[in-house]
Coordinates of C-alpha atoms in Angstrom, one line a residue:
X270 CA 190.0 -45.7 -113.5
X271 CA 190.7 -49.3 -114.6
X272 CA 188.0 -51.7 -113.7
X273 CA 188.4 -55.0 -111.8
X274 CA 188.7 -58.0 -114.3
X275 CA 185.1 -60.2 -112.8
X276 CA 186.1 -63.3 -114.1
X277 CA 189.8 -62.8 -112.2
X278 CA 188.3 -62.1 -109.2
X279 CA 185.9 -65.0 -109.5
X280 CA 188.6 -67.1 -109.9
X281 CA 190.9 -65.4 -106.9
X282 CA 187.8 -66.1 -104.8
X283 CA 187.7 -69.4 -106.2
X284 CA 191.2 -69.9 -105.0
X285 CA 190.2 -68.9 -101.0
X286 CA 187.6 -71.0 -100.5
X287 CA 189.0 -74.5 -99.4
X288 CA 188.3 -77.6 -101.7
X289 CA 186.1 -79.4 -99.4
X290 CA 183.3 -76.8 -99.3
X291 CA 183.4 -76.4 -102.4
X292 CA 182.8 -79.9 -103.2
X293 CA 180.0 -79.8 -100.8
X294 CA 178.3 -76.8 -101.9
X295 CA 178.4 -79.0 -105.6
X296 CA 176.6 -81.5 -103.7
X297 CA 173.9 -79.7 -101.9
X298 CA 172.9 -78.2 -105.2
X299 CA 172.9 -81.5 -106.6
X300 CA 170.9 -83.3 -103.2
X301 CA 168.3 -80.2 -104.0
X302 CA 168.0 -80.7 -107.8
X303 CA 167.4 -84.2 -107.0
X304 CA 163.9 -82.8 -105.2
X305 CA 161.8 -80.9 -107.7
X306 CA 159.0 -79.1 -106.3
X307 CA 160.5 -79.3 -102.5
X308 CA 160.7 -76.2 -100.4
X309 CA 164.3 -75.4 -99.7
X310 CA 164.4 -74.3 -95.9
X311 CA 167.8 -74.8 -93.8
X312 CA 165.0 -76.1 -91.1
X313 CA 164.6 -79.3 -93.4
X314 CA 164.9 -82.6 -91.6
X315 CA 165.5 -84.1 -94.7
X316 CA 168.3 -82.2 -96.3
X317 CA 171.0 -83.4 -93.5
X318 CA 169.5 -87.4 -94.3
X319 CA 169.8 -86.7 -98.2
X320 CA 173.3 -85.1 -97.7
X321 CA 174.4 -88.4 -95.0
X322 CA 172.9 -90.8 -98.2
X323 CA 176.2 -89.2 -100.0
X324 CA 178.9 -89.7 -97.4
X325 CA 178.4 -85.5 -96.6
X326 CA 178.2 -85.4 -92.5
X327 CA 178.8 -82.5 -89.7
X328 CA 181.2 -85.0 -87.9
X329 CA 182.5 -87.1 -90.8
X330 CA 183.2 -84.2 -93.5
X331 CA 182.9 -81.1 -91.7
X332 CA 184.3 -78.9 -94.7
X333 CA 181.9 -80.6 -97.3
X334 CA 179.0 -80.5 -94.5
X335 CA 179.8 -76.4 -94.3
X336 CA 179.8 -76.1 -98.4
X337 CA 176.2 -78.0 -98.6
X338 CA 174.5 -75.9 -96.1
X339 CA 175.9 -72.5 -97.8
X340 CA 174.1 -74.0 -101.5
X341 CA 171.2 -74.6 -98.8
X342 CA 171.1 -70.7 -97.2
X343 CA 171.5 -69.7 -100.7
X344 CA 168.7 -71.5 -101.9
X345 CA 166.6 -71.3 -99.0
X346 CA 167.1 -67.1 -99.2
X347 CA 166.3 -67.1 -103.4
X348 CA 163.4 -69.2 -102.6
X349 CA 161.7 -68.1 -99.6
X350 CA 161.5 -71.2 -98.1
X351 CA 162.0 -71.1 -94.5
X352 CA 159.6 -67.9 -95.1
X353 CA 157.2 -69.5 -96.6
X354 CA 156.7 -71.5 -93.3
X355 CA 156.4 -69.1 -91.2
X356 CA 153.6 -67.5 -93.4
X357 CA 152.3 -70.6 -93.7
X358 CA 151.9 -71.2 -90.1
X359 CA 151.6 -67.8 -88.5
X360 CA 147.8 -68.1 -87.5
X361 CA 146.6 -70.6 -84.9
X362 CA 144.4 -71.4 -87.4
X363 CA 146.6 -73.1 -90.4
X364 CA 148.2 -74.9 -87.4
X365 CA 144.9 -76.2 -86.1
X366 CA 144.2 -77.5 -89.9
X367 CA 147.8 -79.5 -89.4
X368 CA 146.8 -80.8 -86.7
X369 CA 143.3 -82.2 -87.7
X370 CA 145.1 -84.1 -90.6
X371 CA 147.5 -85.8 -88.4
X372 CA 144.8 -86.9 -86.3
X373 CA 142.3 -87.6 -88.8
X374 CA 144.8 -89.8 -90.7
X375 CA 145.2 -91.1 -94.4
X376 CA 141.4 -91.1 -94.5
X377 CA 141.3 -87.6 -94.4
X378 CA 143.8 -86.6 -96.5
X379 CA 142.4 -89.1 -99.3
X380 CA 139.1 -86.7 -99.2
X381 CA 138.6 -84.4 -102.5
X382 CA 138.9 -81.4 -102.1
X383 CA 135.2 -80.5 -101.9
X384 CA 134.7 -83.6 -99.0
X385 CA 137.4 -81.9 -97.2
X386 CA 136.9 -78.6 -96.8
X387 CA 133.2 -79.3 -96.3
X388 CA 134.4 -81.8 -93.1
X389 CA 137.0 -79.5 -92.5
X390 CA 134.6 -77.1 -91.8
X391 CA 132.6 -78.4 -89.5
X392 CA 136.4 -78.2 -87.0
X393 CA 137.5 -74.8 -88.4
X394 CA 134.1 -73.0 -88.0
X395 CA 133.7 -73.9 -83.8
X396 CA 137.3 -73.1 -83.3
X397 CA 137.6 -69.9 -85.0
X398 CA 134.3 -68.9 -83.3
X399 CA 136.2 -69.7 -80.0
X400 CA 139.8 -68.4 -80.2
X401 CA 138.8 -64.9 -79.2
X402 CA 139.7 -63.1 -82.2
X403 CA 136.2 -62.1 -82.8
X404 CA 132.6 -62.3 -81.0
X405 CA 129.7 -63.9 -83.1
X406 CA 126.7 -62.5 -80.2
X407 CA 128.5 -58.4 -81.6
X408 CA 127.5 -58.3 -85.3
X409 CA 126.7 -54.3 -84.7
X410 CA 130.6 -54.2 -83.4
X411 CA 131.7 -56.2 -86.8
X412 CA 132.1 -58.5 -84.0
X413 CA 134.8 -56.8 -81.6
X414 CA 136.2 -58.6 -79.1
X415 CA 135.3 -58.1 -75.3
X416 CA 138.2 -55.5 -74.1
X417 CA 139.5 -54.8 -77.4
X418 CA 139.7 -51.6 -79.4
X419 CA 138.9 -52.0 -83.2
X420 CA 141.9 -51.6 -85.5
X421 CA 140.4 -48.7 -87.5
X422 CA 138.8 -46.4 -84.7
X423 CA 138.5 -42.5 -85.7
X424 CA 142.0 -41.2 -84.5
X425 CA 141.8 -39.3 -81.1
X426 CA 138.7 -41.3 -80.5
X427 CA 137.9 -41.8 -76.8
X428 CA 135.6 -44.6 -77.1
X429 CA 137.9 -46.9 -79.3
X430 CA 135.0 -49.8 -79.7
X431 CA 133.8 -47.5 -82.9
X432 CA 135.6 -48.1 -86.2
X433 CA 136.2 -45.3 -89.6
X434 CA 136.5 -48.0 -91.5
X435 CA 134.1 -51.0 -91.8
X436 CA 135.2 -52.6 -94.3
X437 CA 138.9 -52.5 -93.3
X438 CA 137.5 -53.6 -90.1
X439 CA 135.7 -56.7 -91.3
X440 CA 138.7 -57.5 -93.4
X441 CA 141.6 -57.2 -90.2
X442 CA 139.2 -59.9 -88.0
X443 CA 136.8 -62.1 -90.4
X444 CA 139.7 -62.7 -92.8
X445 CA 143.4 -61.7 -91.5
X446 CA 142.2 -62.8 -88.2
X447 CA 143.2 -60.0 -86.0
X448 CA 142.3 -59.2 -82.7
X449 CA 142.9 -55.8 -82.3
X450 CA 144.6 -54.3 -79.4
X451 CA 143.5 -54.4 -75.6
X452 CA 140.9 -50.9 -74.6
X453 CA 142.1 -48.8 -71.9
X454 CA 140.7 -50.1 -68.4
X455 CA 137.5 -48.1 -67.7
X456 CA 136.0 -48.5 -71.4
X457 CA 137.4 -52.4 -71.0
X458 CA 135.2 -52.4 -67.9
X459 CA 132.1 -51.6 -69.3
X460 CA 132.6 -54.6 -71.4
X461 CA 133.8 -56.9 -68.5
X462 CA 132.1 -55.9 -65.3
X463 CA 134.0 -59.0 -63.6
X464 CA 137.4 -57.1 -64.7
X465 CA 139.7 -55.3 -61.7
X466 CA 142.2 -53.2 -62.3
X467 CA 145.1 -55.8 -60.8
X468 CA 144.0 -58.6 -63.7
X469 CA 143.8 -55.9 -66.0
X470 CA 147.4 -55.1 -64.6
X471 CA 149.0 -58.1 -64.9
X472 CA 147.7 -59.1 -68.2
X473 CA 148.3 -55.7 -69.9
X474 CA 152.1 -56.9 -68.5
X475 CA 152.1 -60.1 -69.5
X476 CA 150.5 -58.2 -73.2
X477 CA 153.6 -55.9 -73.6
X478 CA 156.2 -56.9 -71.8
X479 CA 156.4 -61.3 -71.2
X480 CA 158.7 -62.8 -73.8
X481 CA 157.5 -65.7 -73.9
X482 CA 159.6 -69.1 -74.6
X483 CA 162.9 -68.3 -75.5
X484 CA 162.7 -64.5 -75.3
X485 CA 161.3 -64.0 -78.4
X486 CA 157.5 -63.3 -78.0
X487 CA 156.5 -65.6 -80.1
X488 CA 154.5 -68.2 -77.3
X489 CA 153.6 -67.4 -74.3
X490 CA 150.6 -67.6 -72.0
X491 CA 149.0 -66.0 -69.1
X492 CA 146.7 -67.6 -66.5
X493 CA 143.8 -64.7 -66.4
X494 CA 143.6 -62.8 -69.6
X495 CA 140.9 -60.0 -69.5
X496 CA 137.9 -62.1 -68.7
X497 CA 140.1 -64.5 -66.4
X498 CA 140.4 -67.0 -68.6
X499 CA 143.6 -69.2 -69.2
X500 CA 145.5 -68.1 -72.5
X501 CA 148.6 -69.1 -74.7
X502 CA 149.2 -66.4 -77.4
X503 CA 151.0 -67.6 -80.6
X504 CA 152.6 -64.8 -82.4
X505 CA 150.5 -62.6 -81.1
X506 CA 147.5 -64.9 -81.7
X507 CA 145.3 -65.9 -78.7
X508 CA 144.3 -69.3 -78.1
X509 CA 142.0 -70.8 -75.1
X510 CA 140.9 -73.7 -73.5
X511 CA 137.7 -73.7 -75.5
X512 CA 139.3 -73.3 -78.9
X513 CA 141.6 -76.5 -77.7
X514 CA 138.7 -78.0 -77.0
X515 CA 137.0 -77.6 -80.1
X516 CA 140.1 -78.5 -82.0
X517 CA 140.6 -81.8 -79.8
X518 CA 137.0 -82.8 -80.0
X519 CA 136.1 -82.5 -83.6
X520 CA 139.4 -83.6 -84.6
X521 CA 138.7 -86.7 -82.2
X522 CA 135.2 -87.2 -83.8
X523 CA 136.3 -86.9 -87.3
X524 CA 139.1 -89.6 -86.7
X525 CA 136.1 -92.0 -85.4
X526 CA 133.6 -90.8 -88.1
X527 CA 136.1 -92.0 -90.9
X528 CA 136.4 -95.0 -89.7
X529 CA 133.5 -96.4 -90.9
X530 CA 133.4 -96.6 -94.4
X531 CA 130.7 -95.4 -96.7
X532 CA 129.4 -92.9 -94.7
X533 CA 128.3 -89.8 -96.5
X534 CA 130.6 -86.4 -96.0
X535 CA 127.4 -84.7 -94.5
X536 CA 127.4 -87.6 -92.0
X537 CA 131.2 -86.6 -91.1
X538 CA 131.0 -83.8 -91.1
X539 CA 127.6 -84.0 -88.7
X540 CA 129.8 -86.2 -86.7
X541 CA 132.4 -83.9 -86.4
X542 CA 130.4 -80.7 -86.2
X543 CA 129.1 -82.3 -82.9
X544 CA 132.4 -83.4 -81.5
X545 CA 133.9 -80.0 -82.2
X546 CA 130.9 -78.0 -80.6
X547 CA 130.9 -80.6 -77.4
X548 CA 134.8 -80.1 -77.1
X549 CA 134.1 -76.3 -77.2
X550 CA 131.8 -76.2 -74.7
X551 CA 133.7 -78.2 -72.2
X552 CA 136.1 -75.9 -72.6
X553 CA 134.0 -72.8 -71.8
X554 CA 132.9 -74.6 -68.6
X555 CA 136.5 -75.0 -67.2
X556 CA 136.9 -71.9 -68.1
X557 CA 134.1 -70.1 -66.0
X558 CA 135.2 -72.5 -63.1
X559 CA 138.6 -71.0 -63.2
X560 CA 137.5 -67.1 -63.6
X561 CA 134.8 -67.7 -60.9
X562 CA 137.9 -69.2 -59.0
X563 CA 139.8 -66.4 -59.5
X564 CA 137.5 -63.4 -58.6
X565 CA 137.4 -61.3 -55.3
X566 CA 135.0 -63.1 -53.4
X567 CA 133.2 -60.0 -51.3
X568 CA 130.5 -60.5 -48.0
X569 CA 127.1 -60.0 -49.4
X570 CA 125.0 -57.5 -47.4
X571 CA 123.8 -60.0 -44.8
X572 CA 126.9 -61.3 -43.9
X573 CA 128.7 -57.3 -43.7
X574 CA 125.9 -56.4 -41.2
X575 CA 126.3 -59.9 -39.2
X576 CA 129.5 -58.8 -38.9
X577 CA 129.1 -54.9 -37.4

């Protein structure tokens, strides 16, 4: 059997693909080599600017517009780039640290590296302590949650809060950041004694089956999770008032700290510490006012026998 000619076909190809695109894809991989070191995602804000710069527009040259963003998908699938994001910000974590260097400012970001982390620290810590994924007063548990199973428990296990697998375990939650998935209602009980079976209802719903914005799953939120608390989860990732708080508050301080120059990092970061901790507890006090709003109130004994 005769095999296909590849340059002929190349150049048959060649022939089908309008002139336009072609000059625009020519473009786009020139725009792109005119960025070293850039990521290459199709989510860019500044690919469609660079491509305008050179006359190459959705309205004014549709065909060359199509060409450039086909060298873009290209690139952007060779490179991982619009992956690359989403690993990058898949943990409520890695967006809190965006956010603290928007709101810190240039100060911030002008910090070596040691300065920063160390200040950075002092924001991170409270709010990871404070997003639910793990519970600092259970170091016997390797921290579990309240109401969640740990990701390693012995197969067939009825009591799920045991793990096979400490090590694993400490690895899912102190570094990965996982929560692990919600225990069945009476051993979830025993951990929450404020928990009924109609929250426990509705979140396991909202858990499962909500959708979230857009239908994807991705961010949604509940008003009670399983200790009545308020809750948005991104991508699966829980995330409370008193995390907010923390994040708002030490974020907040550390913008004020920097603003006096010549302070010492361990100042900032004292500064901040304080900020974050305060924002974290306010928090934790709305929050108890909403669960306490939103348990059964039942007649204590007094009041049942007033009424016989």
């Amino acid at each position: 059997m005769k095999m296909a000619n590849p340059n002929r076909l190349t150049q048959t190809l060649s022939k089908l693909v309008p002139s336009p695109v072609k000059q625009g894809f020519a473009t786009g991989v020139q725009v792109m080599t005119d960025q070293p070191g850039s990521r290459y995602s199709v989510f860019s804000a500044s690919y469609p600017k660079a491509l305008a710069e050179q006359g190459v527009t959705a309205g004014g040259t549709p065909g060359q517009f199509l060409g450039a963003y086909a060298a873009r998908v290209l690139t952007d699938i060779g490179t991982d780039s619009s992956r690359h994001i989403y690993w990058r910000y898949n943990h409520p974590m890695a967006i809190a640290d965006k956010i603290v260097e928007k709101v810190a400012g240039k100060a911030y970001t002008e910090l070596d590296p040691t300065q920063k982390a160390l200040v950075g620290l002092s924001v991170g810590a409270p709010v990871a302590a404070s997003l639910g994924v793990m519970d600092i007063t259970n170091p016997g548990e390797l921290f579990r949650p309240k109401g969640y199973a740990q990701s390693y428990a012995e197969t067939g296990s009825q009591d799920r809060r045991e793990t096979a697998q400490p090590g694993l375990e400490a690895v899912e939650r102190l570094v990965l950041g996982r929560q692990g998935r919600p225990l069945k209602y009476e051993t979830a009980k025993e951990d929450i004694p404020s928990l009924t079976p109609e929250r426990y209802s509705r979140f396991m719903q909202n858990y499962y089956q909500d959708k979230g914005l857009g239908g994807l799953g991705l961010i949604k939120g509940t008003a009670e999770n399983l200790q009545g608390y308020p809750e948005a989860r991104i991508v699966g990732f829980p995330v409370g008032l008193q995390s907010a708080g923390a994040l708002a508050g030490g974020a907040t301080a550390l913008r004020q700290a920097l603003k006096r120059p010549g302070r010492s990092t361990a100042a900032v970061a004292g500064i901040t510490l304080a900020g974050s901790v305060t924002g974290a507890l306010s928090g934790n006090l709305i929050n108890q006012a909403i669960a306490a709003g939103n348990r059964p109130q039942f007649p204590t004994t007094s009041q049942y026998q007033q009424g016989m």
